[in-house]
PDB file of C-alpha atoms and ligand atoms in Angstrom:
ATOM      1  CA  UNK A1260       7.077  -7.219  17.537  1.00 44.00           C
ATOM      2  CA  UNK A1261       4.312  -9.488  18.399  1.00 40.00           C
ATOM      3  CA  UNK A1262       1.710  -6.925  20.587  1.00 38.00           C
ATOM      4  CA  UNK A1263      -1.634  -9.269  20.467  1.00 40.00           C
ATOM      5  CA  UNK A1264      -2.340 -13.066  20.729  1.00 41.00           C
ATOM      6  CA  UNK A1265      -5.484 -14.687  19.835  1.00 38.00           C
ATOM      7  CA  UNK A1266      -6.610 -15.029  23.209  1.00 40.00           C
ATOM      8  CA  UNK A1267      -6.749 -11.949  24.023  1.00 41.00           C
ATOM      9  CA  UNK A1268      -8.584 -10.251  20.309  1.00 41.00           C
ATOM     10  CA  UNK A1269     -11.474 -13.002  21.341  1.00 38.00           C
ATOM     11  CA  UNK A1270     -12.089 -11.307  24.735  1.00 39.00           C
ATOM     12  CA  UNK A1271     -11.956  -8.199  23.319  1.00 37.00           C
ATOM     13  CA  UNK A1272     -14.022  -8.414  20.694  1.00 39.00           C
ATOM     14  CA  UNK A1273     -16.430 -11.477  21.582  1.00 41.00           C
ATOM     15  CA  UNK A1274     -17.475 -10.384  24.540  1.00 40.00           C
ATOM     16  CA  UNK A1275     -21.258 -12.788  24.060  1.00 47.00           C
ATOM     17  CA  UNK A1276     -19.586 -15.528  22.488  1.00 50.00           C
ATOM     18  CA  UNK A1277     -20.846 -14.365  19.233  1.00 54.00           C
ATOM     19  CA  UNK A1278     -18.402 -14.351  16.500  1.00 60.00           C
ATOM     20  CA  UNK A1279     -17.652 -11.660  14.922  1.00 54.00           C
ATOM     21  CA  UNK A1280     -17.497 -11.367  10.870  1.00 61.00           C
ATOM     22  CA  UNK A1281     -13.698 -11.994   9.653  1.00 70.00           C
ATOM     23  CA  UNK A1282     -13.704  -8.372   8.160  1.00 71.00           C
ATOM     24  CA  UNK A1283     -15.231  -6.758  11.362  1.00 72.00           C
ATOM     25  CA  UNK A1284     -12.147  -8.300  13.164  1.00 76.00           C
ATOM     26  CA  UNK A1285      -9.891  -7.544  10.566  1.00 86.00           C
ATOM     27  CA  UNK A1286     -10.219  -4.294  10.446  1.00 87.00           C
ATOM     28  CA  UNK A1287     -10.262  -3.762  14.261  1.00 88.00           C
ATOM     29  CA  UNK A1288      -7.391  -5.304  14.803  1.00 89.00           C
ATOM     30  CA  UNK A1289      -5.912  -3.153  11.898  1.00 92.00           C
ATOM     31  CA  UNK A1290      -7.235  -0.143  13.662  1.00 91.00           C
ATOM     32  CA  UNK A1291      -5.219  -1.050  17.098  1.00 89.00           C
ATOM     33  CA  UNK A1292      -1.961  -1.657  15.208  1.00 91.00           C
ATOM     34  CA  UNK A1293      -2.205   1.407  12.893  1.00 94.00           C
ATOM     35  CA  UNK A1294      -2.781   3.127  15.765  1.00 93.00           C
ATOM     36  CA  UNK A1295       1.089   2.410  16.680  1.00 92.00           C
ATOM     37  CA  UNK A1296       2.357   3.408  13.028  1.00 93.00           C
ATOM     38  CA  UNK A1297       0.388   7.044  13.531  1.00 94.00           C
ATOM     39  CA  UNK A1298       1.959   7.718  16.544  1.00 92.00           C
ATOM     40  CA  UNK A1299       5.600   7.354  15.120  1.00 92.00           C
ATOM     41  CA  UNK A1300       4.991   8.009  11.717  1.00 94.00           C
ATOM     42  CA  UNK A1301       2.496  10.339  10.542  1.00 94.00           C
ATOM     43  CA  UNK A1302       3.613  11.025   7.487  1.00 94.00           C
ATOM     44  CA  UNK A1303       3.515   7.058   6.345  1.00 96.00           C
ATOM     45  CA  UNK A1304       0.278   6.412   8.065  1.00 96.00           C
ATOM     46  CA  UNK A1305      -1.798   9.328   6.077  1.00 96.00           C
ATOM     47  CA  UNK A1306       0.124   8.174   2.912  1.00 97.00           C
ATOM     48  CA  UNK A1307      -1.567   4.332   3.763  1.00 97.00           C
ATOM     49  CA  UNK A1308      -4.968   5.809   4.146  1.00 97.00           C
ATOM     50  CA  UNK A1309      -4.304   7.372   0.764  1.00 98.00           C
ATOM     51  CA  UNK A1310      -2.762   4.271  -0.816  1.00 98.00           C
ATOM     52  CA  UNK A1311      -5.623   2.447   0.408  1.00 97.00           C
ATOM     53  CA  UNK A1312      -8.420   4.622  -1.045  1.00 98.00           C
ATOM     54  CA  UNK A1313      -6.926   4.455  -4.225  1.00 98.00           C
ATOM     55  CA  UNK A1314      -6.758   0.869  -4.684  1.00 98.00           C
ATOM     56  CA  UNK A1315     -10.063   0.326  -3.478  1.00 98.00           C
ATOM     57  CA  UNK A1316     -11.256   2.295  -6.655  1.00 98.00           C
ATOM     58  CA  UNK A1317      -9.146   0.424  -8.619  1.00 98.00           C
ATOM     59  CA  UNK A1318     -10.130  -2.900  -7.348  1.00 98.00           C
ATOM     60  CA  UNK A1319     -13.794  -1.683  -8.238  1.00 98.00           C
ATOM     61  CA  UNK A1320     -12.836  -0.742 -11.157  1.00 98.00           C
ATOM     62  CA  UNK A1321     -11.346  -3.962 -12.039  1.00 98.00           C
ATOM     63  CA  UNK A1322     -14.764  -5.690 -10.718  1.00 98.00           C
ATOM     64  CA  UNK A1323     -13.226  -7.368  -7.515  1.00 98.00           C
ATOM     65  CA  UNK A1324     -16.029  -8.488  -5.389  1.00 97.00           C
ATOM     66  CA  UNK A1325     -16.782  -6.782  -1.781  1.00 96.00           C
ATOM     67  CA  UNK A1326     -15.346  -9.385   0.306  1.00 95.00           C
ATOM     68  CA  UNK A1327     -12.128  -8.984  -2.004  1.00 97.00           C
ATOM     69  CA  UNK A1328     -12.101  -4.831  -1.731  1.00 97.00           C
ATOM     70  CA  UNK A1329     -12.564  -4.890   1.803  1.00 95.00           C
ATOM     71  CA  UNK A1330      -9.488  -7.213   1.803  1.00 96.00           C
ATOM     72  CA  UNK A1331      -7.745  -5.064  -0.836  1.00 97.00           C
ATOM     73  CA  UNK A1332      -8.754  -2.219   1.857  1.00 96.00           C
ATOM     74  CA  UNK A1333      -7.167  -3.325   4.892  1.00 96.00           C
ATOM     75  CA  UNK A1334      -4.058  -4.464   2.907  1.00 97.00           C
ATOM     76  CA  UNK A1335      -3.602  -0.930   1.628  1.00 98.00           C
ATOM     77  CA  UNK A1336      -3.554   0.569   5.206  1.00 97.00           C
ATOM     78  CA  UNK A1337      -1.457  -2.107   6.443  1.00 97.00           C
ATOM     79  CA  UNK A1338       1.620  -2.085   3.458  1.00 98.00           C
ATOM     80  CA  UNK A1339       3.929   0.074   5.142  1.00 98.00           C
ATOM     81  CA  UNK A1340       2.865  -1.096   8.474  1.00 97.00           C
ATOM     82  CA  UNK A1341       7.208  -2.515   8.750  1.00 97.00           C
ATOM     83  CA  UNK A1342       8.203   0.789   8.641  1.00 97.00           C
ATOM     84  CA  UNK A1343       7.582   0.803  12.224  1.00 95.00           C
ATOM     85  CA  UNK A1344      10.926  -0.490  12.808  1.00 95.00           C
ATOM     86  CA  UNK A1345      12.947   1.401  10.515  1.00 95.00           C
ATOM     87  CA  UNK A1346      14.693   4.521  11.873  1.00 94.00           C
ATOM     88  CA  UNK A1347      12.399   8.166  11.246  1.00 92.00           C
ATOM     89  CA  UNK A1348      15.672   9.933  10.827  1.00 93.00           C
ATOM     90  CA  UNK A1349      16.374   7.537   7.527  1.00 94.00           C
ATOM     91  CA  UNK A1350      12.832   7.440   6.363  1.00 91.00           C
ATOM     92  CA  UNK A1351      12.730  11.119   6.455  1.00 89.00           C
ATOM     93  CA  UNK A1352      16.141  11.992   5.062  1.00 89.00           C
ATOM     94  CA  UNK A1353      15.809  15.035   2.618  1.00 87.00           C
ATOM     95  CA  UNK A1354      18.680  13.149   0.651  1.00 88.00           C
ATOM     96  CA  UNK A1355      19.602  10.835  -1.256  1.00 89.00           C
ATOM     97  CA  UNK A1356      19.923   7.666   0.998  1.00 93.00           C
ATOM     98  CA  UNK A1357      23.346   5.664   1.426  1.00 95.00           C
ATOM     99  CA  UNK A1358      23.137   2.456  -0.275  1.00 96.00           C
ATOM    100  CA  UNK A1359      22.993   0.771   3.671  1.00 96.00           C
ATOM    101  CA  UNK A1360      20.570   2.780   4.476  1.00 96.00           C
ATOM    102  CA  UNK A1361      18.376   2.018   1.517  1.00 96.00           C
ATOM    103  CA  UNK A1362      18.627  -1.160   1.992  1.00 97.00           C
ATOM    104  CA  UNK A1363      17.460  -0.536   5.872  1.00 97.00           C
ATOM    105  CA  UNK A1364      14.413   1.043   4.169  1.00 97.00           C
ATOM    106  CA  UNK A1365      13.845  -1.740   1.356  1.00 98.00           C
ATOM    107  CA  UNK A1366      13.726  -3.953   4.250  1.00 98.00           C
ATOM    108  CA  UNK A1367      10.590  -2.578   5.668  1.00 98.00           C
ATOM    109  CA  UNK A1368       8.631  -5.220   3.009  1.00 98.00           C
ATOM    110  CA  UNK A1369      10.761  -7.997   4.677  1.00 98.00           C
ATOM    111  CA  UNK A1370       9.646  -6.585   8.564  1.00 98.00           C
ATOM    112  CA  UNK A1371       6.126  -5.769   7.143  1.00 98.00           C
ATOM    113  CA  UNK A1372       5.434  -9.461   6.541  1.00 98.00           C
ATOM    114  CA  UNK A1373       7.017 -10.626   9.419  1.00 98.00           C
ATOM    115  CA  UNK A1374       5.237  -8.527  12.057  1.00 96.00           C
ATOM    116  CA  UNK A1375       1.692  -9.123  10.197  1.00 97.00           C
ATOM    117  CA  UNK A1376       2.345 -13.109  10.446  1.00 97.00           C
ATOM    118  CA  UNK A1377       2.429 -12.432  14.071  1.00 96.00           C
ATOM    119  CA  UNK A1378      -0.728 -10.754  14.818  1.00 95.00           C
ATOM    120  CA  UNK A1379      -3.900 -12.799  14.888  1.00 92.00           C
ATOM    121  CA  UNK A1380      -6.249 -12.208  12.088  1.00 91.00           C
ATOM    122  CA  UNK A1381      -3.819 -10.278  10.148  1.00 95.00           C
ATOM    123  CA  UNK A1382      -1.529 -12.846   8.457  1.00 96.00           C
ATOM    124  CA  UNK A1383      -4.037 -12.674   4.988  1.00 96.00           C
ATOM    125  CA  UNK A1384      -2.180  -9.434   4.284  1.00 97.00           C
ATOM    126  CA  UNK A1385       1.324 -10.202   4.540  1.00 98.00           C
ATOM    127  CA  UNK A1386       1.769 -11.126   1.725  1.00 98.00           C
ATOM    128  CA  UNK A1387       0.745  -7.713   0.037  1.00 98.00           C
ATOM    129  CA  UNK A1388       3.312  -6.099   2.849  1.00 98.00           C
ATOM    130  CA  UNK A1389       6.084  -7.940   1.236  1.00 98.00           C
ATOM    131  CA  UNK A1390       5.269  -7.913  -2.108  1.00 98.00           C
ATOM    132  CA  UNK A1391       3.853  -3.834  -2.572  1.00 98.00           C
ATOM    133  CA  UNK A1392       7.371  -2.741  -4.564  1.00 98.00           C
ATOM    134  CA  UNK A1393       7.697  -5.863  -6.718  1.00 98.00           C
ATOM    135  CA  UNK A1394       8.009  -4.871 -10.396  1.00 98.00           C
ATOM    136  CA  UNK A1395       5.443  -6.284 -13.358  1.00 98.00           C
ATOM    137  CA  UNK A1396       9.015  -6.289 -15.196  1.00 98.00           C
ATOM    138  CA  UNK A1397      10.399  -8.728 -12.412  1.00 98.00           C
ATOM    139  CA  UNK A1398      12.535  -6.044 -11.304  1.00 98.00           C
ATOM    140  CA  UNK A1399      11.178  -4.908  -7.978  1.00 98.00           C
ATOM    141  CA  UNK A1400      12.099  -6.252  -4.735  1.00 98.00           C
ATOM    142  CA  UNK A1401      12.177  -8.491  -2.102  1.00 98.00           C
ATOM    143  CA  UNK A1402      11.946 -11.644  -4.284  1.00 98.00           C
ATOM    144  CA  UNK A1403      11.820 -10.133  -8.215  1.00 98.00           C
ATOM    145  CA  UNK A1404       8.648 -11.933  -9.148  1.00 98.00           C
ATOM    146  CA  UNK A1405       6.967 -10.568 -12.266  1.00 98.00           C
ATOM    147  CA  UNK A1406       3.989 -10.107 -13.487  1.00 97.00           C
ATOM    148  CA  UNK A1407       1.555 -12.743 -12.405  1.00 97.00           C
ATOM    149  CA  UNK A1408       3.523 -14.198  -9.866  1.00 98.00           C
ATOM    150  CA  UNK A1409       2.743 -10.989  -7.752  1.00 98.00           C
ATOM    151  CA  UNK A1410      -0.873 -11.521  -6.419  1.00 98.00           C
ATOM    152  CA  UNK A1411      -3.593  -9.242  -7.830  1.00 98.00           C
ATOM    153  CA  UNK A1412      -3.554  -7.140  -4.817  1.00 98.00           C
ATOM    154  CA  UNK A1413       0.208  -6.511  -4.358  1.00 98.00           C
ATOM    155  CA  UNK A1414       0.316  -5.155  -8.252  1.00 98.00           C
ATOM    156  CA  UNK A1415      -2.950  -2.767  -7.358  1.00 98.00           C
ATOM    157  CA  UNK A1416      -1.310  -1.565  -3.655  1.00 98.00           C
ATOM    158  CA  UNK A1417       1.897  -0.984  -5.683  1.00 98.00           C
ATOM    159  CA  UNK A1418       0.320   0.912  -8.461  1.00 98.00           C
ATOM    160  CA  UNK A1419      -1.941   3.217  -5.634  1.00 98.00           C
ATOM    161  CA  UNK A1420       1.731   3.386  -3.560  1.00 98.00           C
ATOM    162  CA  UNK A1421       3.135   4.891  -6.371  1.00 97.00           C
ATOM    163  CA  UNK A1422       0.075   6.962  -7.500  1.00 98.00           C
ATOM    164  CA  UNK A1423       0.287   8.802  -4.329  1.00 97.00           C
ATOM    165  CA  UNK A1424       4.307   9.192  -4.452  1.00 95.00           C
ATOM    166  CA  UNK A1425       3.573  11.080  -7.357  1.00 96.00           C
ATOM    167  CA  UNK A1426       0.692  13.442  -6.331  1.00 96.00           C
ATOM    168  CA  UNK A1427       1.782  14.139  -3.315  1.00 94.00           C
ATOM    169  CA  UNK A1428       5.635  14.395  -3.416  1.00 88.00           C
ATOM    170  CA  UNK A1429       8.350  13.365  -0.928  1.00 82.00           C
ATOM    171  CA  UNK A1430      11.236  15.267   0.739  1.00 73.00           C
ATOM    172  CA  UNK A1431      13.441  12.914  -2.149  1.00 73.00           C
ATOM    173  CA  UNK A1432      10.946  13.980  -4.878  1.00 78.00           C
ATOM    174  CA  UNK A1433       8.690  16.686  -6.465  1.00 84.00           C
ATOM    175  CA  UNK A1434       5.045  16.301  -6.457  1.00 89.00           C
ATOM    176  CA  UNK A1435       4.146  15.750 -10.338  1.00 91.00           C
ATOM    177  CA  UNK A1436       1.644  17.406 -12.632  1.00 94.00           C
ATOM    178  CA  UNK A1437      -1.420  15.354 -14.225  1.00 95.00           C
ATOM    179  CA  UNK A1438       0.119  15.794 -16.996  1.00 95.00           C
ATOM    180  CA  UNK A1439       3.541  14.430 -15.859  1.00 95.00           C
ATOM    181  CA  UNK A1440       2.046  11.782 -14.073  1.00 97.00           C
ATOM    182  CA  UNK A1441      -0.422  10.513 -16.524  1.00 97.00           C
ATOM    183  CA  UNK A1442       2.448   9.841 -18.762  1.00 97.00           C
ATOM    184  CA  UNK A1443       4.499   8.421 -15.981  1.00 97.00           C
ATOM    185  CA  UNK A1444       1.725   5.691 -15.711  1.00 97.00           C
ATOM    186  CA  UNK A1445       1.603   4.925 -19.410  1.00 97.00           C
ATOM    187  CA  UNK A1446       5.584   4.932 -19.619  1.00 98.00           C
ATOM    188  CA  UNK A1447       5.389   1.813 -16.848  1.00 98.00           C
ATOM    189  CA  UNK A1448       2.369   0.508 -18.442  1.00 98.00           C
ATOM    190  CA  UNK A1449       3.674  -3.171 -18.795  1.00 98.00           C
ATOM    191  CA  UNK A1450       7.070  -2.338 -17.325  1.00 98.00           C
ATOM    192  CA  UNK A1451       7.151  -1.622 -13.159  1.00 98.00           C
ATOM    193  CA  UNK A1452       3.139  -2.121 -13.506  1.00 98.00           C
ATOM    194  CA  UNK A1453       0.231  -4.397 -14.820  1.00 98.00           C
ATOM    195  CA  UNK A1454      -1.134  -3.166 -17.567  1.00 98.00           C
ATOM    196  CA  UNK A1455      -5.008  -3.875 -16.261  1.00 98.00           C
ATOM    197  CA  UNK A1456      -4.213  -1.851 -13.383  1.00 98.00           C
ATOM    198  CA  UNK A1457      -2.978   1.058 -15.104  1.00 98.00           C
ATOM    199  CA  UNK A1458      -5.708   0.919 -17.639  1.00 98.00           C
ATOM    200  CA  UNK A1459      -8.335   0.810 -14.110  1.00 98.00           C
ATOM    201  CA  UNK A1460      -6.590   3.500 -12.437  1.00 98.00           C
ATOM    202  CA  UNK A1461      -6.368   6.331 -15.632  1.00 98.00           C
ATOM    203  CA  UNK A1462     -10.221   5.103 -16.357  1.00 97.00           C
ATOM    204  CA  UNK A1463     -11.257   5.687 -12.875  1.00 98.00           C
ATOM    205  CA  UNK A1464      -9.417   8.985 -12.605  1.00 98.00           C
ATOM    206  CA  UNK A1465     -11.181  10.378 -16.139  1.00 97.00           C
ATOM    207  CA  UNK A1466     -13.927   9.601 -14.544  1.00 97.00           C
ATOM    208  CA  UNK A1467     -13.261  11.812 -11.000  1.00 97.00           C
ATOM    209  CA  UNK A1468     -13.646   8.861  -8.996  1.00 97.00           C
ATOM    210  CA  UNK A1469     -10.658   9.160  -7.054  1.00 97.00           C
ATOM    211  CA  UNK A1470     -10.855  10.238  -3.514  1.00 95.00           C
ATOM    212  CA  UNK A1471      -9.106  13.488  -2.961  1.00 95.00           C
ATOM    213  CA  UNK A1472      -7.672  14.027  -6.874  1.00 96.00           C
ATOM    214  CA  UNK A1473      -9.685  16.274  -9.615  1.00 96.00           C
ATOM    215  CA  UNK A1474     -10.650  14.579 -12.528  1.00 97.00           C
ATOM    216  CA  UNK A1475      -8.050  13.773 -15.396  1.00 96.00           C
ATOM    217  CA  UNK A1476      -8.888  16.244 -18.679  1.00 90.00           C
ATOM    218  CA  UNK A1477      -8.219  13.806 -21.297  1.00 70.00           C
ATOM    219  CA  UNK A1478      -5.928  16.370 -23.020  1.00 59.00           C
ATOM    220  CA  UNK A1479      -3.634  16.083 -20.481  1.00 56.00           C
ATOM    221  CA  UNK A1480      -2.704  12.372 -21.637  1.00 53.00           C
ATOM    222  CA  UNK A1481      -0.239  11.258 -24.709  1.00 46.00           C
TER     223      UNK A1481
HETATM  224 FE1  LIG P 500       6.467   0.418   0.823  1.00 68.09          FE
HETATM  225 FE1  LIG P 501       3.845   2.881   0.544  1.00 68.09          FE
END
């Protein structure tokens, strides 16, 4: 899947022979391969911009520093990014998947990593592609690591992934309440998520800080 080599980013994007900042190129190069995934998949591409709006408030919340967020940024756009090569018809089957063709959509962690490893100035976020539906429990997928064996930004991307699941619904599942959700989060608090993150995510929603989503009334909680 490899589409850009290091040669050709450079004359692209240092045209004076002045370098760029890491982030500047980052997020450019982002921007030409997410171009690709909203072509053939709008649905997952809006759900990434989502995904990674949310865990940039979280990763505030949680004090990361700006270098870090805009990290944690570009890894929440880019966690999908191997659904590119999994078939549309499967990832937008109204129901319930065949256990082959789940596993044709689990794999998209696997293809995620793969295809980021081959693009110049995208390998940092990989690893967040792989690891974005591991479990704090250890029972998630590809590898089952738990808890702090997944890195600080997989457990926040997996937390916003699933965030937005739940507000915005699938064709496999019903968008949630508040309500239903809030509780959803506190169920898994410790269980498919970190505990930190859940506690940064419910403060930051109280608070209305999350893009798109009306505040949480604390009665809706417990
Ligand atoms: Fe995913
Ligand atoms: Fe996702």
């Amino acid at each position: 899947m490899q589409i850009l080599n290091a040669n050709n980013t450079n004359a692209i994007w240092n045209l004076n022979g002045t370098e760029l900042p890491d982030s500047v190129m980052d997020s450019a190069v982002a921007g030409f391969v997410l171009r690709n995934l909203h072509q053939k998949d709008l649905e997952t591409y809006e759900h990434s911009e989502r995904v990674s709006k949310y865990a940039l408030v979280i990763g505030r919340a949680l004090g990361l520093l700006p270098e870090e967020l805009e990290r944690l940024r570009l890894a929440g756009l880019l966690h999908d990014i191997g659904k590119i090569a999994v078939n549309l018809a499967i990832l937008s089957k109204p129901k319930k998947l065949e256990h082959h063709e789940m596993a044709t959509v689990r794999n998209h962690t696997e293809l995620g990593q793969e295809f980021l490893l081959s693009v110049p100035g995208l390998e940092r976020y990989a690893q967040v592609a792989r690891s974005h539906h591991e479990r704090w429990d250890g029972k998630g997928y590809p590898d089952g690591l738990r808890d702090q064996d997944i890195s600080l930004s997989a457990r926040i991307v997996a937390l916003a992934d699933a965030f937005d699941v739940m507000t915005q619904g699938r064709v496999y599942s019903q968008r949630k309440t508040p309500c239903d959700i809030a509780n959803a989060l506190i169920a898994e608090r410790g269980r498919h998520f970190d505990p930190c993150v859940v506690d940064a995510l419910l403060e930051v929603w109280r608070e209305g800080l999350i893009p798109g989503i009306e505040a949480l009334r604390s009665s809706v909680e417990g």
